[in-house]
PDB file of C-alpha atoms in Angstrom:
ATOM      1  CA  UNK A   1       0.000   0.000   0.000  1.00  0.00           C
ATOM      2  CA  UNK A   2       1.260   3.604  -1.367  1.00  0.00           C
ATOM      3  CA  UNK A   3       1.345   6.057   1.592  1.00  0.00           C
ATOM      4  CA  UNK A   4       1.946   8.718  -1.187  1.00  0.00           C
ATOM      5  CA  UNK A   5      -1.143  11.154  -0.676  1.00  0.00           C
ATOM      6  CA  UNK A   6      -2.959  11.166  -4.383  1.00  0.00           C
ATOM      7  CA  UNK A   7      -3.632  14.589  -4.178  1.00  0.00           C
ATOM      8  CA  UNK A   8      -1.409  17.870  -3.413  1.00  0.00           C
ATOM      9  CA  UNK A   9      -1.828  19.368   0.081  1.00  0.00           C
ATOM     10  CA  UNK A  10      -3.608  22.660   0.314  1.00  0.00           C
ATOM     11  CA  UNK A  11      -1.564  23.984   2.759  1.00  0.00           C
ATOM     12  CA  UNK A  12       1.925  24.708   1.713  1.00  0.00           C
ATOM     13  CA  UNK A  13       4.470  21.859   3.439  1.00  0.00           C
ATOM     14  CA  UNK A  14       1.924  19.899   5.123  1.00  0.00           C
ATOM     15  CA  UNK A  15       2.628  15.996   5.011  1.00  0.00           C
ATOM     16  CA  UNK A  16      -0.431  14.326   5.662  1.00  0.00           C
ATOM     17  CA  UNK A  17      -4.128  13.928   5.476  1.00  0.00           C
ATOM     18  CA  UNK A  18      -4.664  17.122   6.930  1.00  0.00           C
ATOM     19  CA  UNK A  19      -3.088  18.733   4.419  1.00  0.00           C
ATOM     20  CA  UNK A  20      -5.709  16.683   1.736  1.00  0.00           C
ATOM     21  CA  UNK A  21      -8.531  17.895   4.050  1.00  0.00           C
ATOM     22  CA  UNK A  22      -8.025  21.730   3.673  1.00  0.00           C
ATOM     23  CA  UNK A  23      -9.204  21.029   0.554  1.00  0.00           C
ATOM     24  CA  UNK A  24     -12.982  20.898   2.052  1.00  0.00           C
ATOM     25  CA  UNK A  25     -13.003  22.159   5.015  1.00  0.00           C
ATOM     26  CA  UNK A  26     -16.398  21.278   5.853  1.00  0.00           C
ATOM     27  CA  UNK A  27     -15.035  17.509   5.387  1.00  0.00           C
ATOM     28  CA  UNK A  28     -12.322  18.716   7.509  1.00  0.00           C
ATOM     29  CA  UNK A  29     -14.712  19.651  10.524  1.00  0.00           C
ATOM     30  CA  UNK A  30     -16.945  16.502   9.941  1.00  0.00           C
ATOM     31  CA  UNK A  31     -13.622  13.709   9.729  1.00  0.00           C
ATOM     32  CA  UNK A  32     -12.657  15.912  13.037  1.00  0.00           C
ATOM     33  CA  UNK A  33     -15.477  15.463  14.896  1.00  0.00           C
ATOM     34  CA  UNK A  34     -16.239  11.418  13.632  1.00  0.00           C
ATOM     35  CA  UNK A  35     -12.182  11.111  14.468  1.00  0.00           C
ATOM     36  CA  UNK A  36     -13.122  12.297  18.204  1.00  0.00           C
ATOM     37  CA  UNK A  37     -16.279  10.624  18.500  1.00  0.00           C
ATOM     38  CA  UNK A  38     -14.383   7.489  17.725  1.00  0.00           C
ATOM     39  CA  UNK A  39     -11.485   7.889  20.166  1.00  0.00           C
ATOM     40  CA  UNK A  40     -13.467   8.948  23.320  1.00  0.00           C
ATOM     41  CA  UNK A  41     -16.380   6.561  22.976  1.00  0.00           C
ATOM     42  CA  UNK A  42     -17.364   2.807  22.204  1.00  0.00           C
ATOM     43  CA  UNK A  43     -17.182  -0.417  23.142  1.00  0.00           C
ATOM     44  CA  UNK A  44     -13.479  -0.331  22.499  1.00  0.00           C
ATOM     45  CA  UNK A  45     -10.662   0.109  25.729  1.00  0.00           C
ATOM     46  CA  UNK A  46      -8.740   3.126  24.689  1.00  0.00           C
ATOM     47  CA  UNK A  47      -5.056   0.876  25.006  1.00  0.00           C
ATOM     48  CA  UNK A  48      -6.461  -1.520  22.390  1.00  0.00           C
ATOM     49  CA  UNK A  49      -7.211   1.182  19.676  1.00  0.00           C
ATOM     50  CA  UNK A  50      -3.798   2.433  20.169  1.00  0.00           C
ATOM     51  CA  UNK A  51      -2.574  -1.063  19.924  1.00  0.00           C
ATOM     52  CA  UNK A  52      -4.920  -1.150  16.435  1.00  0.00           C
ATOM     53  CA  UNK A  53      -3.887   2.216  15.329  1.00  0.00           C
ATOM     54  CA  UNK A  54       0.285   1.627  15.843  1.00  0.00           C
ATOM     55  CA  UNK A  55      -0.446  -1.528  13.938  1.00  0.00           C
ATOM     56  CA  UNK A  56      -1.757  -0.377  11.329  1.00  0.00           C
ATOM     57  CA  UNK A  57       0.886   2.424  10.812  1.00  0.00           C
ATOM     58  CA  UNK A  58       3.013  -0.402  10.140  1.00  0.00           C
ATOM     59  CA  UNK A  59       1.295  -2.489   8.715  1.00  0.00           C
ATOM     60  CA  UNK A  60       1.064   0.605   5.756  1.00  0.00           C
ATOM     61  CA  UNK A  61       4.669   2.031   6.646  1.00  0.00           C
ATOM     62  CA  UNK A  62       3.113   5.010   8.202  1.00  0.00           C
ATOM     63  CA  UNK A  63       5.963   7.054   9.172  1.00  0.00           C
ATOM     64  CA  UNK A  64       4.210   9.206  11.428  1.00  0.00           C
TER      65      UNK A  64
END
């Protein structure tokens, strides 16, 4: 998997999706607030979605 964004960042030097974001920021706002949503609530412990989210950095060769 390419971890090459497909599109050009909006915002000059930013690596990253938000960079791809700025693009709408309505999107923007609305990825924000699912991203949050998703972090501080669920079913989910908050140690196993790190444990999910560092493995999937590798698992794409995220270098953030």
């Amino acid at each position: 998997m390419s971890t090459v964004p497909r599109l050009p960042s909006a915002v000059e030097g930013a690596r990253g999706m938000g960079g791809i974001l700025a693009h709408q920021p309505s999107l923007a706002r609305g990825f924000g607030d699912l991203y949050a949503q998703f972090w501080s609530h669920g079913e989910v412990d908050h140690p196993t979605k790190e444990t999910v989210r560092i493995r999937n950095a590798r698992v794409t060769d995220c270098g953030y």
